[in-house]
CSV table of C-alpha atoms in Angstrom, one decimal:
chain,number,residue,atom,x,y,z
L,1,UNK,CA,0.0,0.0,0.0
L,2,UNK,CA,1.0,3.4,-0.7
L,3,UNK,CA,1.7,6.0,1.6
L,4,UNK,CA,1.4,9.5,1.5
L,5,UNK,CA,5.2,9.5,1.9
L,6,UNK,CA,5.0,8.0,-1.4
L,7,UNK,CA,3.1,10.0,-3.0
L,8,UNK,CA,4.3,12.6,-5.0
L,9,UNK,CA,3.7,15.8,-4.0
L,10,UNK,CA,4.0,19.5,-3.9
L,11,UNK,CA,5.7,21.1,-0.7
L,12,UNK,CA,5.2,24.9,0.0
L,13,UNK,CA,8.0,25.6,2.4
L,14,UNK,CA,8.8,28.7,4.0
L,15,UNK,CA,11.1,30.4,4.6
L,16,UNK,CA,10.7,32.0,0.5
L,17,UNK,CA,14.6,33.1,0.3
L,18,UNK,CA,16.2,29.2,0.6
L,19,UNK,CA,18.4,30.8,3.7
L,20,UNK,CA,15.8,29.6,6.8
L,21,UNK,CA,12.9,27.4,7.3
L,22,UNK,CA,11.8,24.4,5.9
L,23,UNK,CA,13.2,25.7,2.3
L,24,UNK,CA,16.3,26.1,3.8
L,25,UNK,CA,16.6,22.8,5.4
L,26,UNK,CA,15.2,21.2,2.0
L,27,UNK,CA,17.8,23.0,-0.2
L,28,UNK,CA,20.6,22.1,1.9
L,29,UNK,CA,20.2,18.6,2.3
L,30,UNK,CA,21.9,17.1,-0.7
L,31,UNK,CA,19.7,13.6,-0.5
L,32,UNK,CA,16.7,16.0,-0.6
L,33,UNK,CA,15.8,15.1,-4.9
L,34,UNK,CA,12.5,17.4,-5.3
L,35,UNK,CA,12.5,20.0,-7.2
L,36,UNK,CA,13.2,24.0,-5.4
L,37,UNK,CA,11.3,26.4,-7.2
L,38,UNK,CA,11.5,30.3,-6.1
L,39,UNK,CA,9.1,31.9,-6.9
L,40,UNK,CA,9.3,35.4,-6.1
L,41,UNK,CA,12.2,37.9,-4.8
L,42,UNK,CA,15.9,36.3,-5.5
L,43,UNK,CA,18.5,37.2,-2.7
L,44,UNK,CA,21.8,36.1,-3.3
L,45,UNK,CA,21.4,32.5,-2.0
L,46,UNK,CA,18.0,31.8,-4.2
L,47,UNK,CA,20.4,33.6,-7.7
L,48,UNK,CA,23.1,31.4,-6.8
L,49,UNK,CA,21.1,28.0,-6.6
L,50,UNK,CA,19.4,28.8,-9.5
L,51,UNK,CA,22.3,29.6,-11.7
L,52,UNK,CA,24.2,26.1,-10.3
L,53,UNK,CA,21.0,24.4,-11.4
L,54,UNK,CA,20.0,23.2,-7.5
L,55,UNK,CA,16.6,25.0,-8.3
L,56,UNK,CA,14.7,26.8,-10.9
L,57,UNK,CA,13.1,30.5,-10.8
L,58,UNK,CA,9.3,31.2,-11.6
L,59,UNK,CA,6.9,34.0,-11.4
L,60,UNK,CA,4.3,32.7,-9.0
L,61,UNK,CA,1.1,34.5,-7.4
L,62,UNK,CA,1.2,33.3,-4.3
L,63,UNK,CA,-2.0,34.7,-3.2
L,64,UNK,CA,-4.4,34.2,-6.3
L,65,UNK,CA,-8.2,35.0,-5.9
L,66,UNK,CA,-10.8,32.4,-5.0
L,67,UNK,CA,-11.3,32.0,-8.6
L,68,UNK,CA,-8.1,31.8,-9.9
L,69,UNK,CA,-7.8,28.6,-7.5
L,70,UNK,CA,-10.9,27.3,-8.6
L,71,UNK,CA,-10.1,27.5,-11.9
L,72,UNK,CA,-6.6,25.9,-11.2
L,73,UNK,CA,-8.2,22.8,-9.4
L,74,UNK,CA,-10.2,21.6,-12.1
L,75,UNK,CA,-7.5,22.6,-14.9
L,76,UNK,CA,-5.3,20.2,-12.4
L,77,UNK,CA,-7.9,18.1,-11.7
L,78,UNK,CA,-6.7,18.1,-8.0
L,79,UNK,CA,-7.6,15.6,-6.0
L,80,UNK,CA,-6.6,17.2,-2.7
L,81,UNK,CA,-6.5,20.8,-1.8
L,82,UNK,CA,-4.8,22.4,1.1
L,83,UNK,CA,-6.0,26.6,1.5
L,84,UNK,CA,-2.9,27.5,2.8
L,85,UNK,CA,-3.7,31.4,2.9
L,86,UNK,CA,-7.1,31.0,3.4
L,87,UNK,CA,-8.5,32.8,6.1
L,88,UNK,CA,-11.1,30.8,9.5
L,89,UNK,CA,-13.8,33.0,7.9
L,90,UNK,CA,-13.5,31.7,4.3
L,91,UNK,CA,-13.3,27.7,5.1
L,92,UNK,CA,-16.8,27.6,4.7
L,93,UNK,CA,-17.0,28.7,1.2
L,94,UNK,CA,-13.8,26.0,0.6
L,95,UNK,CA,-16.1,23.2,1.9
L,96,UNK,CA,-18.7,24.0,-0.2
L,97,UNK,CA,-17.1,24.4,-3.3
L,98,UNK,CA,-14.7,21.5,-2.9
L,99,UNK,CA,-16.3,19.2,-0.7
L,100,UNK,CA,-14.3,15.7,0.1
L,101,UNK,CA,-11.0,17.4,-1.9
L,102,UNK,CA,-10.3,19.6,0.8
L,103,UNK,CA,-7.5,18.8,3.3
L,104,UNK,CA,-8.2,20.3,6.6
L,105,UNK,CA,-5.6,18.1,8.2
L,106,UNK,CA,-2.5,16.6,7.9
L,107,UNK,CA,-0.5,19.3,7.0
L,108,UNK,CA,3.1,19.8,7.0
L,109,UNK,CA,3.9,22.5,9.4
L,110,UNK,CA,7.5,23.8,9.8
């Protein structure tokens, strides 16, 4: 049986800059094999892993409109969604819209 271990996945990590965090820690273990993408200001650290190929560099809203994630999840056809930067006030309109999909638990924290 497979385990969500297994499975692959997205991670969001913080720290955003590679330097701290669980980014940080991710980047700088060298067994770590998923991929590092930045997505938004490059410091030094975050230029210099790109340009020695340890990660890649795309434009990324981070906080896109109710909509825009809507509108992702069935372009994806997601099967679980986590609302990262939603706010308590807006879970109910989550579990309406996306029923069973949503992940309320089980999340990586850092």
């Amino acid at each position: 049986m497979e385990s969500d271990l297994d499975t692959p996945c997205v991670r969001l990590a913080a720290d955003p800059d590679g330097c701290s965090g669980a980014a940080g820690r991710l980047i700088a273990d060298p067994h770590y094999q998923g991929r590092v993408i930045y997505t938004g200001y490059m410091p030094e650290k975050a230029l210099n892993d790109v340009q020695t190929g340890r990660a890649e560099w795309t434009r990324w809203n981070v906080h896109p409109r109710f909509s825009d994630i809507c509108g992702l999840v069935e372009h994806l056809q997601a099967e679980r969604i986590y609302p990262l930067f939603a706010k308590p006030e807006q879970l109910q309109r989550w579990q309406e819209t996306f029923k069973q999909r949503l992940c309320l638990s089980n999340c990586l924290t850092d």
